[in-house]
Amino acid sequence: MIKTKKLKRSDKLGLLEAFLFLDFVKGLSITMRNLLRKPITTQYPKEKITPPKRFRGKHGHFVYDGEEPPSLKAIQGFMSFEKAKSRCVACYMCQTACPMPTLFRIEAVQMPDGTKKVVRFDMNLLNCLFCGLCVDACPVECLTMSDIHEMSVYRRSDAVLNMDEMEYIGATNAKAVRDLPDRIWRDDKERETLWGKIKWNF
Amino acid sequence: MNDIIFYAIVIAVKILVVLGVTLGLGAYLTWYERKFAGHLQVRRGPTVVGPFGLLQPLADGIKLMTKAPILPRGIDTTLYYLAIMMALIPAVMLFAVVPFGPSFKFMGHEIKPIVADLNIAILYVFAMGSMAAYGTLFAGWASNSKYAFIGSLRKAALIVSYEVVLGFAALSVILLAGSMNVFDIVNAQIRSGIWYIVYQPVSFILFLFCMLAESGRVPFDIQEAEAELVTGYNVEYGGMKFGIFPLAEWYLNTLGLCVIASVLYLGGWSGPHIFGSFSGYIWLLAKSFGLLFFVIWVHWTLPRYQAKDVVEFAWKYLLPISIVNLVFTAFLVYFKV
Ligand code: SF4
Ligand code: SF4
């Protein structure tokens, strides 16, 4: 619980307050106390804080590796999946849920044996607002978001995320984030050094 | 003849030292202020350029000097450039009457560490303070921009409110000391053994107020109010042309006034002789920097007044208080209580 201190103040300063500049002194004492505290700055390029588990960063695709949810198991016979490749079924649910659908470019083809293969899955992250609706919409738990947040690029075309990169992110960063316990911060110890202790009420 | 040459050389050395020290110190005060302000807000301040960010003023200088010179359309070119000079020169000239310590003997001559030992030094300080205000006014007028113009109008409102009070506040000290010469004032305090802040606490507080107002520091920085006026009167200046204004007003002017305030109220270089022959200089430095510390501390703590409030406050409260204080002091001095 955050403790709130309620103060009663009259509209006019009292005589003592006015003559001794008590309100000035109060303000000055606050800044002086801050001066004696340790700075809480994170010196960004040199040290980086770990984003929390629920952080919504760069997108990734979870790969076809035997950990699929039942929804995918039911239809995997109709798909031509490869091991360690994206498990997307090209259902376009993510695009439908997205507030900016045109940022997706999803293409799938029919293979000679009648199965379906996703050949293209591009996302133009310049238009993305990282709301995470696409992740919620994905029925086969393929699309996900990682903790990668350093996404500056030199050319606009570089901001387009393709399937290879998403598979890589899915297999590394996104997987690491997924397997963490559900806490707001990935590493409580590290967070405590920066922001102090949080008491969990469970 | 020899004496004249000797004094010419001494004066030249003094001027060079004062110029070098003040401009260098002015540049380093930016570092000091940023570091200090950072820590007041639980940040770190500059850390990247050099150890503890100590080379930051240098980097700033290079950055400001290599910026593309941009002149806004419709400016009054003469005034536009004159404003820079009007801001810088009085701020530097102020240091002509700022003493840096007690006088000492050198090659059989008594040398005072002050460029011009005027007998109207305090009056000169006021004069330079008023001159510096023209820099602000001209800058706002010449820039052909409404933000700058509003900023300089506010400065005009500020001048009429603090100038009179400043004069009356300092006058009571001058009455006590019986002189306007900085050396006489300090010597009077050393002789009586009591700093004038003890006799004149009210006048000291008034002087602090006016000092903050004159150097455009919070809570009286209404002419540059970043939040509402972008940066006020100097918004149309760029590069080093811009850099001069804060340097002159926020750093040089404040530093000069801090030294003057410690001369007037805190006994100048008086203090126990614990640092050998340098103790006078060290005491003055310590007092001035203590005041400077306070000014910057206030700057990064308080919100700012509105222009009309400053004028009202100054004329309705500060001026009567200062006049009563002055008359009271005059009585005490006259009847030698
Ligand atoms: S995070 Fe939101 S905006 Fe970005 S792709 Fe997903 S649904 Fe669209
Ligand atoms: S919702 Fe999932 S499975 Fe469907 S197209 Fe998008 S990423 Fe692929």
Coordinates of C-alpha atoms in Angstrom, one line a residue, chain A:
Chain A
M1 CA 0.0 0.0 0.0
I2 CA 1.2 3.5 -0.8
K3 CA 0.9 5.7 2.1
T4 CA -0.6 9.1 1.3
K5 CA 0.0 11.9 3.7
K6 CA -2.8 14.5 3.8
L7 CA -1.8 18.0 4.7
K8 CA -4.1 20.8 5.7
R9 CA -3.0 24.2 4.5
S10 CA -4.7 27.5 4.8
D11 CA -4.8 29.8 1.7
K12 CA -2.7 32.5 3.3
L13 CA 0.7 32.0 4.9
G14 CA 0.9 32.4 8.6
L15 CA 2.9 35.3 10.1
L16 CA 5.7 33.1 11.2
E17 CA 5.8 31.3 7.8
A18 CA 5.9 34.5 6.0
F19 CA 8.7 36.0 8.0
L20 CA 10.9 33.0 8.3
F21 CA 10.3 31.8 4.7
L22 CA 9.2 28.5 6.1
D23 CA 7.8 27.3 2.8
F24 CA 11.1 28.2 1.1
V25 CA 13.0 26.3 3.7
K26 CA 10.7 23.2 3.2
G27 CA 11.3 23.2 -0.5
L28 CA 15.1 23.7 0.0
S29 CA 15.2 20.9 2.5
I30 CA 13.6 18.5 0.0
T31 CA 16.2 19.2 -2.7
M32 CA 19.0 19.0 -0.1
R33 CA 17.8 15.6 0.9
N34 CA 17.8 14.6 -2.8
L35 CA 21.3 15.9 -3.1
L36 CA 22.5 13.5 -0.5
R37 CA 20.8 10.5 -2.1
K38 CA 22.5 8.2 -4.6
P39 CA 21.6 9.1 -8.2
I40 CA 19.1 6.6 -9.7
T41 CA 20.3 7.2 -13.3
T42 CA 20.8 4.2 -15.5
Q43 CA 23.7 5.2 -17.7
Y44 CA 22.1 3.9 -20.7
P45 CA 24.6 2.8 -23.3
K46 CA 27.0 1.6 -20.6
E47 CA 24.5 -0.1 -18.4
K48 CA 21.1 -1.4 -19.4
I49 CA 18.2 -2.4 -17.2
T50 CA 16.5 -5.6 -17.9
P51 CA 13.0 -5.1 -19.2
P52 CA 10.1 -6.8 -17.3
K53 CA 8.7 -10.1 -18.5
R54 CA 5.6 -8.5 -19.9
F55 CA 7.6 -6.0 -21.9
R56 CA 6.3 -5.6 -25.5
G57 CA 9.4 -5.4 -27.7
K58 CA 10.4 -6.6 -31.1
H59 CA 8.2 -9.4 -32.5
G60 CA 9.3 -13.0 -32.9
H61 CA 7.9 -16.3 -34.2
F62 CA 8.0 -19.4 -32.0
V63 CA 9.4 -22.2 -34.0
Y64 CA 8.1 -25.7 -34.7
D65 CA 9.9 -27.7 -32.0
G66 CA 7.5 -30.1 -30.4
E67 CA 6.1 -27.8 -27.8
E68 CA 3.1 -26.8 -29.8
P69 CA -0.3 -26.1 -28.2
P70 CA -3.2 -28.5 -29.0
S71 CA -4.7 -26.0 -31.4
L72 CA -1.7 -26.5 -33.7
K73 CA -1.4 -30.2 -33.2
A74 CA -4.9 -30.5 -34.6
I75 CA -4.0 -29.0 -38.0
Q76 CA -0.4 -29.7 -38.3
G77 CA -1.1 -32.4 -40.8
F78 CA -2.2 -29.8 -43.3
M79 CA 0.9 -27.7 -42.9
S80 CA 4.3 -28.2 -44.3
F81 CA 6.4 -27.3 -41.2
E82 CA 10.1 -27.8 -40.9
K83 CA 11.9 -28.3 -37.6
A84 CA 13.2 -25.0 -36.1
K85 CA 11.2 -23.0 -38.5
S86 CA 8.2 -20.7 -37.9
R87 CA 5.0 -22.5 -36.8
C88 CA 2.8 -19.8 -38.4
V89 CA -0.3 -21.2 -40.2
A90 CA -1.0 -18.0 -42.1
C91 CA -4.4 -17.5 -40.7
Y92 CA -4.2 -13.7 -40.9
M93 CA -5.6 -13.4 -37.4
C94 CA -2.8 -11.1 -36.3
Q95 CA -3.4 -8.9 -39.3
T96 CA -7.1 -8.8 -38.5
A97 CA -6.5 -7.8 -34.9
C98 CA -3.9 -5.2 -35.7
P99 CA -5.0 -1.6 -35.6
M100 CA -2.7 -1.0 -38.6
P101 CA -3.2 -4.1 -40.7
T102 CA -1.2 -2.9 -43.7
L103 CA 2.0 -3.3 -41.8
F104 CA 1.8 -7.1 -42.3
R105 CA 2.8 -8.8 -45.5
I106 CA 1.9 -12.5 -45.2
E107 CA 2.0 -14.9 -48.1
A108 CA 1.4 -18.6 -48.2
V109 CA 1.6 -21.2 -51.0
Q110 CA 0.2 -24.6 -51.6
M111 CA 2.8 -27.3 -51.8
P112 CA 2.6 -30.1 -54.4
D113 CA 1.4 -32.5 -51.7
G114 CA -1.5 -30.2 -50.8
T115 CA -0.1 -28.8 -47.6
K116 CA 0.2 -25.1 -46.9
K117 CA 3.5 -23.3 -46.5
V118 CA 4.1 -19.8 -45.3
V119 CA 6.7 -18.2 -47.6
R120 CA 6.6 -14.7 -46.4
F121 CA 5.9 -12.9 -43.2
D122 CA 7.1 -9.3 -43.1
M123 CA 6.2 -6.7 -40.5
N124 CA 6.9 -3.0 -41.1
L125 CA 7.7 -2.1 -37.5
L126 CA 7.7 1.6 -38.4
N127 CA 3.9 1.4 -38.4
C128 CA 3.6 -0.8 -35.4
L129 CA 2.5 0.7 -32.1
F130 CA 3.5 -2.4 -30.0
C131 CA 0.1 -2.8 -28.6
G132 CA 0.4 -6.6 -28.5
L133 CA -3.0 -7.3 -30.0
C134 CA -1.5 -9.5 -32.7
V135 CA 0.1 -11.7 -30.1
D136 CA -3.2 -12.2 -28.3
A137 CA -4.9 -13.0 -31.5
C138 CA -2.5 -15.7 -32.7
P139 CA -4.4 -19.1 -32.3
V140 CA -1.3 -21.3 -32.4
E141 CA 0.9 -19.3 -30.1
C142 CA 3.3 -18.5 -32.9
L143 CA 3.6 -14.7 -32.9
T144 CA 5.2 -13.3 -29.7
M145 CA 7.0 -10.3 -28.5
S146 CA 10.5 -10.3 -27.1
D147 CA 12.4 -7.9 -24.8
I148 CA 14.4 -6.3 -27.6
H149 CA 13.8 -2.6 -27.6
E150 CA 16.8 -1.2 -29.4
M151 CA 15.5 -1.0 -32.9
S152 CA 16.9 2.1 -34.5
V153 CA 18.0 1.6 -38.1
Y154 CA 19.7 3.7 -40.7
R155 CA 17.2 3.1 -43.6
R156 CA 13.5 2.7 -43.5
S157 CA 13.7 -0.6 -45.3
D158 CA 15.8 -2.0 -42.5
A159 CA 12.9 -1.5 -40.1
V160 CA 10.9 -4.3 -41.9
L161 CA 11.1 -7.5 -39.9
N162 CA 11.2 -10.7 -42.0
M163 CA 10.5 -14.2 -41.1
D164 CA 14.1 -15.4 -40.6
E165 CA 14.8 -12.7 -38.1
M166 CA 11.5 -13.5 -36.3
E167 CA 12.4 -17.1 -36.1
Y168 CA 15.7 -16.3 -34.6
I169 CA 14.2 -14.0 -32.0
G170 CA 11.5 -16.6 -31.2
A171 CA 14.2 -19.2 -30.6
T172 CA 16.4 -17.0 -28.4
N173 CA 15.1 -13.9 -26.7
A174 CA 11.4 -14.6 -26.8
K175 CA 11.9 -18.1 -25.6
A176 CA 14.0 -16.9 -22.7
V177 CA 11.3 -14.4 -21.7
R178 CA 8.5 -16.9 -22.0
D179 CA 10.2 -19.3 -19.6
L180 CA 10.5 -16.7 -16.9
P181 CA 8.2 -16.7 -13.9
D182 CA 5.5 -14.1 -14.3
R183 CA 6.8 -11.1 -12.6
I184 CA 6.8 -7.5 -13.7
W185 CA 10.5 -7.5 -13.6
R186 CA 12.7 -10.3 -14.9
D187 CA 15.2 -9.9 -12.2
D188 CA 14.0 -8.7 -8.8
K189 CA 17.5 -8.3 -7.5
E190 CA 18.5 -6.0 -10.3
R191 CA 15.3 -4.0 -10.0
E192 CA 15.7 -3.6 -6.3
T193 CA 19.1 -2.0 -6.7
L194 CA 17.5 0.6 -9.0
W195 CA 14.1 1.2 -7.6
G196 CA 14.0 -0.2 -4.1
K197 CA 12.0 -3.1 -2.8
I198 CA 8.5 -4.0 -3.9
K199 CA 6.3 -5.9 -1.6
W200 CA 4.1 -8.5 -3.4
N201 CA 0.8 -9.1 -1.8
F202 CA 0.5 -12.8 -2.6

